[in-house]
Amino acid sequence: MNVTDKDFNEKIINSPLPVLIEFWASWCVPCKMMDYVLNELEEEFDGKVLIAKLNIDRNRKTPQRYELTGVPTFSIFKDGKLIDSRIGAQSKKDLISMIEKIIK
Amino acid sequence: MYNANKTCWNCPAAKLMGNVDFRACGQARDKGLDLGEEEEIVIECRRRPELGYFEPNITFEQCPEWTPTEYGYILKEMKVMILGIDGYLGWSLALKLAKLGFQVSGLDNFTRRDCVMEKGAHTIVPIKRMTERLEVARDVLGININFRKLNLNATAKLREFLEEVKPESIVHYAEIPSAPYSMADLEHAVKVQENNVLGTLKLLWLMKEVVPETSLIKLGTMGEYGTPLTGRPLYEGLFPADAIIEWDDRKWSLGGETTPRDPASFYHVSKVQDTFNILEACKYWWLRSYDVMQGVIFGVYTEELAMDNRLRTRYDIDEWFGTVINRFVAQAVVNIPLTIYGKGEQIRGFIALNDAMQCMIRLIISPPEPGQYDVVNQVSGLHKLSELAESVAHVGKEKFDLDVKIQRLENPRVEADTHPFEVVSKKLPHVFGFTPQITLEEEIERIFAVLKEPEIKNRIEMKKHTIMPITTWQGKKREMKVLERYDPGTKPIKGFKPKFDN
């Protein structure tokens, strides 16, 4: 799911489910390679975790608010709070371990 | 359709320059930099100025400027500039695009004609001068191509041409595509790298300044990757997200990093250098590019080329510019044993001319996002050279009653002649909707039919002495020893079995 500055509060902060969000950019080659992993996670964790993406060039407030230092950044939000963040491409296994920490 | 959901974000008509902060790599978001008002990105549309400023969210399906066709949504009268439009691929693509309603422009300085002449060879399928080619294209196909005789390295003139045409996509075929040519001696190596590497670097700077929203479809080669003896798959230029490097009991993802390159000649090195220059230009300036790692090309056919003999594309068979299948068929036609270098267990990726053209159209009409650099492996099958010789001999025998022999020569190149080979080629079929239209043997048969024409057969006879390799990777010229001659079907196929992940 794509989110923007405008709907970030509604979709991410107020999400009833925990969220894994990727902050990405179209010039970021590793970000593009993560797409199919996120699609797979979206299916595998359907109903348990919300998988989201935010383009940092088209949405500048949110990345500033969380003081991002690079892309891709993968962040976990739960009950509106930022719980965990990792920078750089991640394997599917690494992302699953991030997710499992909060749903178990 | 595969490109229906792309939006203005991908469209070359969307004007980003002046509307978007191009500082990339997260630098613009450092706390120290004042970005001013934080707003959603808005763009203007060159084709629909009445829309004013708007968020770039209109899909190709919704936009009246994009119309559905058999290839996907096509931007109406999209302006495509082909660099190297006089060549084997450039000419074929120009006719196909123009026939589909694209506005085609192109440049060439006839380097390929000169290099082939230098070798004392000629294209065995005769081609006309460019002025005549353009006239015939106009008369037979009803198309107009805007041609300029121009060297890619002539920066000021190229800038003028870009400013005049303002292409919405640029296809870059204007490189010298020969490994042995680049290995002949110092002068040839330098000429290849100057033309290819500096030509592309200059193009990138000009694109940044004149047409930064235009996509660059750049011809690379599968030869950039080499043939790793570990059997590691040849990914599409970049490691997948779940590729891991493991060292000293620690692990990291390699996702999105460029895969290792292992070029096999100074020509292949020039293509690798291009890859890195383009990747950086995309990162620094938000240029956008597909780097096309094309397999070895073969064939004579596209619908447009076949409409009139005067529209045919060039076809080289000499040791410098002849590619393997094309050369084998020419040898079979004039009763020379097909020449395999070394053991003949080398495996390469291949694609027929018409299928390659289909891929290019799909890439052109599905442009990358701003700053996006992506790589596709443009291959429709993997074949071992000794097996290709068998296939050509088989078609020659069955369909044209030719008695074809095969011979192995000393290998003039420095390359592994026995190696594992696994190629990933998933993007073109799964992201861009590409389906190959022709089998290997069908296209070989089409080639035979053309090369058997008396005039062409005669032109092969005239230049058959240019086929045998004399250019060694040691930079010396000498004749290669014949190691073995044999009849097709008499030798067991040895070596590794290729693996194709598509």
Coordinates of C-alpha atoms in Angstrom, one line a residue:
Chain A
M1 CA 0.0 0.0 0.0
N2 CA 1.3 3.5 -0.9
V3 CA 1.0 6.2 1.7
T4 CA 1.6 9.9 1.5
D5 CA 2.3 12.8 3.9
K6 CA -1.4 13.6 3.7
D7 CA -2.7 10.2 4.8
F8 CA 0.2 9.1 7.0
N9 CA -1.6 9.8 10.3
E10 CA -4.8 8.1 9.1
K11 CA -3.2 5.0 7.6
I12 CA 0.0 4.5 9.7
I13 CA -0.3 6.3 13.0
N14 CA -3.9 5.2 13.5
S15 CA -3.5 1.8 12.1
P16 CA -5.1 -0.9 14.2
L17 CA -2.5 -3.4 12.9
P18 CA 1.3 -3.1 13.4
V19 CA 3.0 -1.6 10.3
L20 CA 6.1 -2.3 8.3
I21 CA 6.8 0.7 6.1
E22 CA 9.6 1.2 3.5
F23 CA 10.8 4.7 2.9
W24 CA 12.0 4.6 -0.7
A25 CA 13.0 6.7 -3.8
S26 CA 12.9 5.9 -7.5
W27 CA 16.6 6.6 -7.9
C28 CA 17.4 4.1 -5.2
V29 CA 18.4 0.9 -6.8
P30 CA 18.2 -1.3 -3.7
C31 CA 14.7 0.1 -3.0
K32 CA 13.4 -1.1 -6.3
M33 CA 14.8 -4.5 -5.7
M34 CA 12.8 -4.8 -2.4
D35 CA 9.4 -4.5 -4.2
Y36 CA 8.8 -8.1 -4.8
V37 CA 9.8 -9.0 -1.2
L38 CA 7.3 -6.5 0.1
N39 CA 4.6 -7.9 -2.2
E40 CA 5.3 -11.4 -0.8
L41 CA 5.1 -10.1 2.7
E42 CA 1.9 -8.3 2.0
E43 CA 0.3 -11.7 1.1
E44 CA 1.9 -13.7 3.8
F45 CA 1.0 -11.3 6.7
D46 CA -2.4 -10.3 5.3
G47 CA -4.6 -9.3 8.2
K48 CA -1.7 -9.4 10.7
V49 CA 0.7 -6.7 9.6
L50 CA 0.1 -3.7 7.3
I51 CA 2.9 -3.4 4.7
A52 CA 3.3 0.1 3.4
K53 CA 5.6 2.3 1.2
L54 CA 6.3 6.0 1.2
N55 CA 8.2 7.8 -1.6
I56 CA 10.5 10.3 0.1
D57 CA 10.8 12.6 -2.9
R58 CA 7.1 13.1 -3.3
N59 CA 6.4 13.2 0.5
R60 CA 9.0 15.3 2.4
K61 CA 7.4 16.0 5.7
T62 CA 7.3 12.4 7.1
P63 CA 10.9 11.6 6.3
Q64 CA 12.0 14.9 8.1
R65 CA 9.7 14.1 11.0
Y66 CA 11.5 10.8 11.5
E67 CA 14.9 12.1 10.6
L68 CA 15.7 9.5 8.0
T69 CA 19.4 9.3 7.0
G70 CA 19.1 7.0 4.0
V71 CA 17.0 4.8 1.8
P72 CA 15.7 2.3 1.9
T73 CA 14.7 2.6 5.5
F74 CA 12.4 -0.1 7.0
S75 CA 10.4 1.0 10.0
I76 CA 8.0 -0.8 12.3
F77 CA 5.1 1.2 13.8
K78 CA 2.9 -0.1 16.5
D79 CA 0.1 1.9 18.2
G80 CA 1.3 5.0 16.4
K81 CA 4.8 4.7 17.7
L82 CA 8.1 4.0 15.9
I83 CA 9.4 0.8 17.4
D84 CA 12.3 -0.3 15.2
S85 CA 14.2 0.9 12.1
R86 CA 16.8 -0.5 9.8
I87 CA 18.6 1.2 6.9
G88 CA 19.7 -0.5 3.7
A89 CA 18.4 -3.5 1.7
Q90 CA 17.2 -6.3 3.9
S91 CA 16.7 -10.0 3.1
K92 CA 13.2 -11.3 3.4
K93 CA 14.3 -13.3 6.5
D94 CA 15.5 -10.1 8.2
L95 CA 12.2 -8.3 7.5
I96 CA 10.3 -11.3 8.8
S97 CA 12.4 -11.2 12.0
M98 CA 11.6 -7.5 12.4
I99 CA 7.9 -8.3 12.0
E100 CA 7.9 -11.3 14.3
K101 CA 9.3 -9.4 17.2
I102 CA 6.2 -7.3 17.4
I103 CA 3.5 -9.8 16.5
K104 CA 4.6 -12.5 19.0
Chain B
M1 CA -2.0 -4.2 -20.2
Y2 CA 1.3 -4.3 -18.4
N3 CA 1.9 -0.5 -18.5
A4 CA -1.7 0.6 -17.9
N5 CA -1.0 1.6 -14.3
K6 CA 2.1 3.6 -14.9
T7 CA 1.5 7.3 -14.2
C8 CA 2.8 10.8 -15.1
W9 CA 5.7 9.9 -12.7
N10 CA 7.0 7.7 -15.6
C11 CA 5.8 9.8 -18.5
P12 CA 8.3 11.8 -20.5
A13 CA 5.7 14.5 -21.1
A14 CA 5.7 15.3 -17.4
K15 CA 7.8 18.3 -16.7
L16 CA 9.8 17.8 -13.5
M17 CA 12.6 20.3 -14.1
G18 CA 11.9 23.5 -12.3
N19 CA 9.1 21.8 -10.3
V20 CA 11.2 19.2 -8.3
D21 CA 14.2 19.4 -6.2
F22 CA 16.7 17.1 -7.9
R23 CA 19.1 16.8 -5.0
A24 CA 19.1 13.0 -4.5
C25 CA 20.6 10.5 -2.1
G26 CA 18.8 11.9 0.9
Q27 CA 21.1 14.9 1.0
A28 CA 18.3 17.3 0.6
R29 CA 16.7 16.0 3.7
D30 CA 19.6 16.6 6.0
K31 CA 18.6 18.8 8.9
G32 CA 21.1 21.5 7.9
L33 CA 19.4 22.1 4.6
D34 CA 16.5 24.4 4.4
L35 CA 13.9 23.0 2.1
G36 CA 11.4 25.8 2.4
E37 CA 7.8 25.0 2.1
E38 CA 7.1 21.3 2.3
E39 CA 4.6 20.4 -0.4
E40 CA 3.5 17.5 -2.5
I41 CA 5.4 17.4 -5.8
V42 CA 3.4 18.9 -8.7
I43 CA 4.3 18.8 -12.3
E44 CA 3.3 20.4 -15.6
C45 CA 2.4 18.4 -18.7
R46 CA 4.1 19.4 -22.0
R47 CA 1.3 17.9 -24.0
R48 CA -1.6 19.1 -21.9
P49 CA -0.7 22.6 -20.6
E50 CA -4.3 23.3 -19.8
L51 CA -4.0 21.0 -16.8
G52 CA -1.7 23.6 -15.1
Y53 CA 0.1 22.3 -12.0
F54 CA -1.0 18.9 -10.7
E55 CA 0.1 15.8 -8.8
P56 CA 1.7 13.3 -11.2
N57 CA -1.0 10.6 -10.6
I58 CA -2.8 10.2 -14.0
T59 CA -2.4 6.6 -15.2
F60 CA -1.5 5.8 -18.9
E61 CA -5.0 4.1 -19.0
Q62 CA -6.7 7.3 -18.0
C63 CA -4.6 9.7 -20.1
P64 CA -5.9 10.5 -23.6
E65 CA -2.3 11.0 -24.8
W66 CA -1.7 7.2 -24.3
T67 CA -3.5 4.8 -26.6
P68 CA -3.8 1.0 -26.3
T69 CA -2.0 -1.2 -28.9
E70 CA -0.8 -4.8 -29.2
Y71 CA 2.4 -3.7 -27.5
G72 CA 0.7 -1.9 -24.5
Y73 CA -0.2 1.7 -24.1
I74 CA 1.7 4.0 -26.5
L75 CA 2.3 7.7 -26.1
K76 CA 0.7 9.3 -29.3
E77 CA 3.4 10.2 -31.8
M78 CA 6.1 9.6 -29.2
K79 CA 9.4 11.1 -30.3
V80 CA 12.1 8.5 -30.3
M81 CA 15.7 9.2 -31.3
I82 CA 17.8 6.3 -32.4
L83 CA 21.5 6.7 -32.1
G84 CA 23.2 4.5 -34.7
I85 CA 20.1 4.4 -36.9
D86 CA 22.0 3.0 -40.0
G87 CA 23.1 -0.2 -38.2
Y88 CA 21.7 -3.7 -38.1
L89 CA 19.5 -3.0 -35.1
G90 CA 19.0 0.8 -35.5
W91 CA 17.5 0.5 -39.0
S92 CA 15.2 -2.4 -38.1
L93 CA 13.9 -0.5 -35.1
A94 CA 13.5 2.8 -36.9
L95 CA 11.2 1.2 -39.5
K96 CA 9.1 -0.7 -36.9
L97 CA 8.6 2.3 -34.7
A98 CA 7.8 4.7 -37.5
K99 CA 5.3 2.2 -38.9
L100 CA 3.6 2.1 -35.5
G101 CA 3.2 5.9 -35.5
F102 CA 6.2 7.0 -33.5
Q103 CA 8.0 10.1 -34.7
V104 CA 11.4 8.7 -35.4
S105 CA 14.6 10.6 -35.6
G106 CA 18.1 9.3 -35.7
L107 CA 21.8 9.9 -36.2
D108 CA 24.7 7.9 -37.6
N109 CA 28.1 8.7 -38.9
F110 CA 28.4 5.4 -40.7
T111 CA 31.2 4.1 -38.5
R112 CA 30.0 0.6 -39.0
R113 CA 30.1 0.9 -42.8
D114 CA 33.7 2.2 -42.5
C115 CA 34.9 -0.4 -40.0
V116 CA 33.6 -3.3 -42.2
M117 CA 35.2 -1.7 -45.3
E118 CA 38.4 -1.4 -43.3
K119 CA 38.3 -5.1 -42.8
G120 CA 37.9 -5.6 -46.6
A121 CA 34.5 -7.0 -46.0
H122 CA 31.0 -6.0 -46.9
T123 CA 27.4 -6.5 -45.7
I124 CA 26.4 -9.6 -47.6
V125 CA 22.8 -8.3 -47.7
P126 CA 23.2 -5.3 -49.9
I127 CA 22.0 -2.0 -48.3
K128 CA 21.5 1.4 -50.0
R129 CA 22.9 4.7 -49.1
M130 CA 20.9 6.4 -46.3
T131 CA 19.3 9.0 -48.6
E132 CA 17.9 6.2 -50.7
R133 CA 16.9 4.1 -47.7
L134 CA 14.8 7.0 -46.4
E135 CA 13.2 7.5 -49.8
V136 CA 12.2 3.9 -50.1
A137 CA 10.9 3.9 -46.5
R138 CA 8.7 6.9 -47.5
D139 CA 7.4 5.3 -50.7
V140 CA 6.9 1.8 -49.4
L141 CA 5.9 2.3 -45.8
G142 CA 4.7 5.9 -45.9
I143 CA 7.0 6.9 -43.1
N144 CA 9.2 9.9 -42.6
I145 CA 12.4 9.6 -40.5
N146 CA 14.4 12.6 -39.5
F147 CA 18.0 11.7 -40.1
R148 CA 21.1 13.6 -39.3
K149 CA 24.6 12.5 -40.2
L150 CA 26.3 13.1 -36.9
N151 CA 29.1 11.7 -34.7
L152 CA 28.0 10.9 -31.2
N153 CA 31.2 12.5 -30.0
A154 CA 30.4 15.8 -31.8
T155 CA 29.0 17.4 -28.7
A156 CA 27.9 20.8 -30.0
K157 CA 26.1 19.3 -33.0
L158 CA 24.5 16.6 -30.9
R159 CA 23.2 19.3 -28.5
E160 CA 21.6 21.1 -31.4
F161 CA 20.0 18.0 -32.7
L162 CA 18.6 17.2 -29.2
E163 CA 17.3 20.7 -28.8
E164 CA 15.7 20.6 -32.2
V165 CA 14.0 17.2 -31.8
K166 CA 13.4 17.1 -28.0
P167 CA 13.1 13.3 -28.1
E168 CA 10.9 11.6 -25.5
S169 CA 13.0 8.4 -25.6
I170 CA 16.5 7.8 -26.8
V171 CA 17.7 4.4 -28.0
H172 CA 21.4 4.2 -27.9
Y173 CA 22.8 1.8 -30.5
A174 CA 25.7 4.0 -31.5
E175 CA 28.6 1.9 -30.3
I176 CA 31.2 -0.2 -32.0
P177 CA 30.0 -3.7 -31.2
S178 CA 33.0 -6.0 -31.8
A179 CA 35.3 -7.8 -29.4
P180 CA 37.9 -8.8 -32.0
Y181 CA 38.0 -5.3 -33.5
S182 CA 38.8 -3.9 -30.0
M183 CA 41.6 -6.5 -29.6
A184 CA 43.3 -5.9 -32.9
D185 CA 45.9 -3.4 -31.7
L186 CA 46.4 -0.3 -29.7
E187 CA 44.6 2.0 -32.2
H188 CA 41.5 -0.2 -32.4
A189 CA 41.2 -0.6 -28.7
V190 CA 41.4 3.1 -28.1
K191 CA 39.0 3.8 -31.0
V192 CA 36.4 1.5 -29.5
Q193 CA 36.6 2.8 -26.0
E194 CA 36.7 6.5 -27.1
N195 CA 33.6 6.0 -29.3
N196 CA 31.7 3.9 -26.8
V197 CA 32.7 5.2 -23.4
L198 CA 33.2 8.9 -24.1
G199 CA 30.3 9.0 -26.6
T200 CA 28.0 7.7 -23.9
L201 CA 29.4 10.0 -21.2
K202 CA 28.9 13.0 -23.4
L203 CA 25.4 11.9 -24.2
L204 CA 24.6 11.7 -20.5
W205 CA 25.7 15.2 -19.8
L206 CA 23.7 16.5 -22.8
M207 CA 20.6 14.6 -21.7
K208 CA 20.9 16.1 -18.2
E209 CA 21.0 19.6 -19.7
V210 CA 18.6 19.3 -22.6
V211 CA 16.1 16.4 -22.0
P212 CA 16.4 15.3 -18.4
E213 CA 12.9 13.6 -18.4
T214 CA 13.7 11.5 -21.4
S215 CA 14.5 7.8 -20.9
L216 CA 17.7 6.3 -22.2
I217 CA 17.4 2.8 -23.5
K218 CA 21.0 1.7 -23.8
L219 CA 22.3 -1.4 -25.5
G220 CA 24.7 -3.3 -23.3
T221 CA 25.6 -6.9 -23.7
M222 CA 25.3 -10.2 -21.8
G223 CA 29.1 -10.3 -22.3
E224 CA 29.4 -7.7 -19.5
Y225 CA 28.9 -10.6 -17.0
G226 CA 31.3 -13.1 -18.3
T227 CA 30.9 -16.7 -17.5
P228 CA 31.6 -17.3 -13.8
L229 CA 33.0 -20.8 -13.3
T230 CA 31.2 -21.1 -9.9
G231 CA 28.0 -21.3 -11.9
R232 CA 26.5 -18.3 -10.0
P233 CA 23.4 -17.1 -11.9
L234 CA 23.7 -14.1 -14.1
Y235 CA 21.1 -11.9 -12.5
E236 CA 19.7 -8.9 -14.3
G237 CA 22.5 -6.5 -13.4
L238 CA 21.6 -6.1 -9.8
F239 CA 21.4 -8.6 -7.0
P240 CA 17.9 -9.6 -5.8
A241 CA 16.9 -8.5 -2.3
D242 CA 17.4 -11.9 -0.8
A243 CA 21.0 -12.4 -2.1
I244 CA 23.2 -12.5 0.9
I245 CA 27.0 -12.1 1.3
E246 CA 28.4 -14.1 4.2
W247 CA 31.9 -13.4 5.6
D248 CA 33.6 -13.9 8.9
D249 CA 30.4 -15.3 10.5
R250 CA 28.4 -12.2 9.5
K251 CA 25.8 -11.6 6.8
W252 CA 24.6 -8.7 4.7
S253 CA 21.9 -8.3 2.0
L254 CA 23.4 -7.5 -1.4
G255 CA 19.9 -6.4 -2.7
G256 CA 20.2 -3.8 -5.4
E257 CA 24.0 -3.7 -5.6
T258 CA 25.5 -4.2 -9.1
T259 CA 26.4 -7.8 -9.7
P260 CA 30.1 -8.6 -10.6
R261 CA 31.1 -7.9 -14.2
D262 CA 33.8 -10.0 -15.9
P263 CA 34.2 -8.6 -19.4
A264 CA 36.0 -10.6 -22.0
S265 CA 37.6 -8.0 -24.3
F266 CA 38.3 -4.2 -24.4
Y267 CA 35.0 -3.8 -26.2
H268 CA 33.1 -5.6 -23.3
V269 CA 35.0 -3.4 -20.9
S270 CA 33.6 -0.3 -22.7
K271 CA 30.1 -1.6 -22.1
V272 CA 30.8 -2.2 -18.4
Q273 CA 32.2 1.4 -18.1
D274 CA 28.9 2.6 -19.8
T275 CA 26.9 0.7 -17.2
F276 CA 28.6 2.5 -14.3
N277 CA 28.5 5.9 -16.0
I278 CA 24.7 5.6 -16.6
L279 CA 24.0 4.3 -13.1
E280 CA 25.8 7.3 -11.6
A281 CA 24.1 9.8 -13.9
C282 CA 20.7 8.4 -12.8
K283 CA 21.7 8.7 -9.2
Y284 CA 23.1 12.3 -9.5
W285 CA 20.7 13.9 -11.9
W286 CA 17.6 11.8 -11.9
L287 CA 18.1 10.6 -15.4
R288 CA 16.3 7.4 -16.1
S289 CA 17.6 4.4 -18.0
Y290 CA 17.1 0.7 -19.0
D291 CA 20.4 -0.9 -19.6
V292 CA 19.7 -3.7 -22.0
M293 CA 22.0 -6.8 -21.6
Q294 CA 21.3 -8.2 -25.0
G295 CA 22.2 -11.8 -26.0
V296 CA 23.9 -12.5 -29.3
I297 CA 21.5 -11.3 -32.0
F298 CA 20.7 -13.2 -35.2
G299 CA 18.2 -13.1 -38.0
V300 CA 17.0 -11.1 -41.0
Y301 CA 13.4 -10.7 -40.4
T302 CA 11.0 -8.1 -39.3
E303 CA 7.7 -7.4 -41.0
E304 CA 8.9 -4.0 -42.3
L305 CA 12.4 -5.2 -43.5
A306 CA 10.7 -8.0 -45.5
M307 CA 8.4 -5.6 -47.4
D308 CA 11.0 -4.5 -50.0
N309 CA 14.5 -5.7 -50.7
R310 CA 15.7 -2.2 -50.6
L311 CA 14.5 -1.9 -47.0
R312 CA 16.6 -4.8 -45.7
T313 CA 19.1 -4.3 -42.9
R314 CA 22.8 -5.0 -43.0
Y315 CA 24.2 -8.5 -42.4
D316 CA 27.8 -9.0 -41.6
I317 CA 29.7 -12.3 -41.6
D318 CA 33.4 -11.2 -41.3
E319 CA 35.5 -12.2 -38.2
W320 CA 35.0 -8.8 -36.7
F321 CA 31.3 -8.1 -37.1
G322 CA 29.7 -11.4 -38.0
T323 CA 27.8 -12.9 -35.0
V324 CA 27.9 -16.6 -34.7
I325 CA 24.5 -17.9 -36.0
N326 CA 24.5 -15.4 -38.9
R327 CA 28.1 -16.5 -39.8
F328 CA 27.2 -20.2 -39.6
V329 CA 24.4 -19.9 -42.1
A330 CA 26.5 -17.9 -44.5
Q331 CA 29.2 -20.6 -44.3
A332 CA 26.7 -23.3 -44.9
V333 CA 25.3 -21.6 -48.0
V334 CA 28.8 -21.5 -49.7
N335 CA 29.9 -24.9 -48.4
I336 CA 32.5 -23.8 -45.9
P337 CA 32.7 -25.9 -42.7
L338 CA 31.1 -24.0 -39.8
T339 CA 33.8 -22.7 -37.6
I340 CA 33.7 -23.3 -33.9
Y341 CA 36.4 -21.7 -31.7
G342 CA 38.1 -24.0 -29.2
K343 CA 36.1 -26.8 -27.7
G344 CA 32.8 -25.2 -28.8
E345 CA 31.3 -25.8 -25.4
Q346 CA 30.9 -22.1 -24.8
I347 CA 27.3 -21.2 -23.9
R348 CA 25.7 -17.9 -24.7
G349 CA 22.3 -16.2 -24.6
F350 CA 20.6 -15.5 -27.9
I351 CA 17.7 -13.5 -29.3
A352 CA 16.2 -13.2 -32.8
L353 CA 16.2 -9.7 -34.4
N354 CA 12.4 -9.5 -34.5
D355 CA 12.1 -10.5 -30.8
A356 CA 14.7 -8.0 -29.8
M357 CA 12.7 -5.3 -31.6
Q358 CA 9.6 -6.3 -29.7
C359 CA 11.5 -6.0 -26.4
M360 CA 12.8 -2.5 -27.3
I361 CA 9.3 -1.2 -28.1
R362 CA 8.0 -2.5 -24.8
L363 CA 10.9 -0.8 -22.9
I364 CA 10.4 2.5 -24.8
I365 CA 6.7 2.7 -23.9
S366 CA 7.1 1.7 -20.3
P367 CA 9.7 4.3 -19.2
P368 CA 11.5 4.1 -15.9
E369 CA 10.7 6.5 -13.0
P370 CA 12.8 9.6 -12.4
G371 CA 16.2 8.5 -11.4
Q372 CA 15.5 4.9 -12.0
Y373 CA 18.3 2.8 -13.4
D374 CA 17.3 -0.8 -14.2
V375 CA 18.8 -3.7 -16.1
V376 CA 17.1 -6.3 -18.3
N377 CA 18.6 -9.4 -19.7
Q378 CA 17.3 -9.5 -23.2
V379 CA 17.6 -13.1 -24.1
S380 CA 15.1 -15.7 -25.5
G381 CA 17.3 -18.9 -25.2
L382 CA 20.7 -20.2 -24.2
H383 CA 22.7 -22.4 -26.6
K384 CA 26.0 -24.1 -26.7
L385 CA 28.0 -23.2 -29.8
S386 CA 28.6 -26.8 -30.9
E387 CA 24.8 -27.4 -30.7
L388 CA 24.1 -24.3 -32.7
A389 CA 26.3 -25.6 -35.5
E390 CA 24.3 -28.8 -35.4
S391 CA 21.1 -26.8 -35.6
V392 CA 22.3 -24.8 -38.6
A393 CA 23.6 -28.0 -40.3
H394 CA 20.3 -29.7 -39.6
V395 CA 18.1 -26.9 -41.1
G396 CA 20.5 -26.7 -44.1
K397 CA 20.2 -30.4 -44.7
E398 CA 16.5 -30.8 -44.1
K399 CA 15.1 -27.7 -45.8
F400 CA 17.8 -26.8 -48.4
D401 CA 19.5 -30.1 -49.1
L402 CA 23.0 -28.7 -48.1
D403 CA 25.8 -31.0 -47.0
V404 CA 27.2 -29.0 -44.1
K405 CA 30.4 -29.9 -42.2
I406 CA 31.7 -28.5 -38.9
Q407 CA 35.3 -27.7 -38.0
R408 CA 36.9 -26.7 -34.7
L409 CA 39.7 -24.1 -34.7
E410 CA 42.2 -23.0 -32.2
N411 CA 40.5 -20.4 -30.1
P412 CA 41.8 -16.9 -30.9
R413 CA 40.2 -15.5 -27.8
V414 CA 41.0 -15.8 -24.1
E415 CA 37.8 -17.3 -22.7
A416 CA 36.6 -20.4 -20.9
D417 CA 35.4 -22.8 -23.6
T418 CA 33.8 -25.1 -21.0
H419 CA 31.8 -23.4 -18.3
P420 CA 28.5 -23.6 -16.4
F421 CA 25.9 -20.9 -17.4
E422 CA 22.7 -19.9 -15.7
V423 CA 20.9 -16.8 -16.8
V424 CA 18.0 -14.9 -15.1
S425 CA 15.7 -13.2 -17.6
K426 CA 12.4 -12.5 -15.8
K427 CA 11.7 -8.8 -16.2
L428 CA 11.0 -8.7 -20.0
P429 CA 8.5 -11.6 -19.9
H430 CA 6.9 -10.8 -16.5
V431 CA 7.1 -7.0 -16.1
F432 CA 7.0 -5.9 -19.8
G433 CA 4.8 -8.6 -21.3
F434 CA 7.4 -9.9 -23.8
T435 CA 6.7 -13.3 -25.5
P436 CA 9.2 -14.6 -28.1
Q437 CA 7.5 -15.0 -31.5
I438 CA 9.9 -17.3 -33.3
T439 CA 12.0 -20.4 -32.6
L440 CA 15.7 -20.7 -33.3
E441 CA 15.2 -23.1 -36.2
E442 CA 12.4 -21.1 -37.8
E443 CA 14.6 -18.0 -37.9
I444 CA 17.6 -20.0 -39.1
E445 CA 15.3 -21.2 -42.0
R446 CA 14.4 -17.6 -42.8
I447 CA 18.0 -16.6 -42.9
F448 CA 18.8 -19.5 -45.3
A449 CA 16.0 -18.4 -47.6
V450 CA 17.5 -14.9 -47.9
L451 CA 21.2 -16.0 -48.1
K452 CA 20.4 -18.5 -50.8
E453 CA 19.4 -15.8 -53.2
P454 CA 21.9 -15.8 -56.0
E455 CA 23.1 -12.1 -55.5
I456 CA 23.6 -12.6 -51.8
K457 CA 25.3 -16.0 -52.2
N458 CA 27.6 -14.3 -54.7
R459 CA 28.4 -11.6 -52.2
I460 CA 29.3 -14.2 -49.6
E461 CA 31.6 -15.9 -52.1
M462 CA 33.3 -12.6 -52.7
K463 CA 34.2 -12.1 -49.1
K464 CA 34.5 -15.6 -47.7
H465 CA 38.2 -15.0 -46.9
T466 CA 37.2 -12.5 -44.2
I467 CA 35.4 -15.1 -42.2
M468 CA 38.3 -17.1 -40.7
P469 CA 39.6 -15.4 -37.6
I470 CA 43.2 -14.0 -37.6
T471 CA 42.9 -11.5 -34.7
T472 CA 44.1 -13.1 -31.5
W473 CA 43.7 -11.7 -28.0
Q474 CA 47.5 -11.4 -27.8
G475 CA 47.2 -8.5 -30.3
K476 CA 48.9 -10.5 -33.1
K477 CA 47.5 -11.6 -36.4
R478 CA 48.0 -15.2 -37.5
E479 CA 45.9 -18.0 -39.0
M480 CA 44.3 -20.4 -36.5
K481 CA 45.0 -24.1 -36.8
V482 CA 42.1 -26.4 -37.7
L483 CA 41.9 -28.9 -34.8
E484 CA 39.2 -31.2 -36.1
R485 CA 36.6 -31.5 -39.0
Y486 CA 33.5 -33.6 -38.5
D487 CA 30.1 -34.4 -39.8
P488 CA 27.0 -33.1 -37.9
G489 CA 25.4 -35.7 -35.7
T490 CA 28.6 -37.7 -35.2
K491 CA 29.9 -36.2 -31.9
P492 CA 28.4 -36.4 -28.5
I493 CA 27.4 -33.1 -27.0
K494 CA 29.7 -32.4 -24.0
G495 CA 30.1 -29.8 -21.4
F496 CA 27.6 -28.1 -19.0
K497 CA 23.9 -27.8 -19.5
P498 CA 22.7 -24.2 -19.5
K499 CA 20.0 -23.2 -17.0
F500 CA 17.5 -20.5 -18.0
D501 CA 15.4 -18.8 -15.3
N502 CA 12.7 -17.0 -17.2

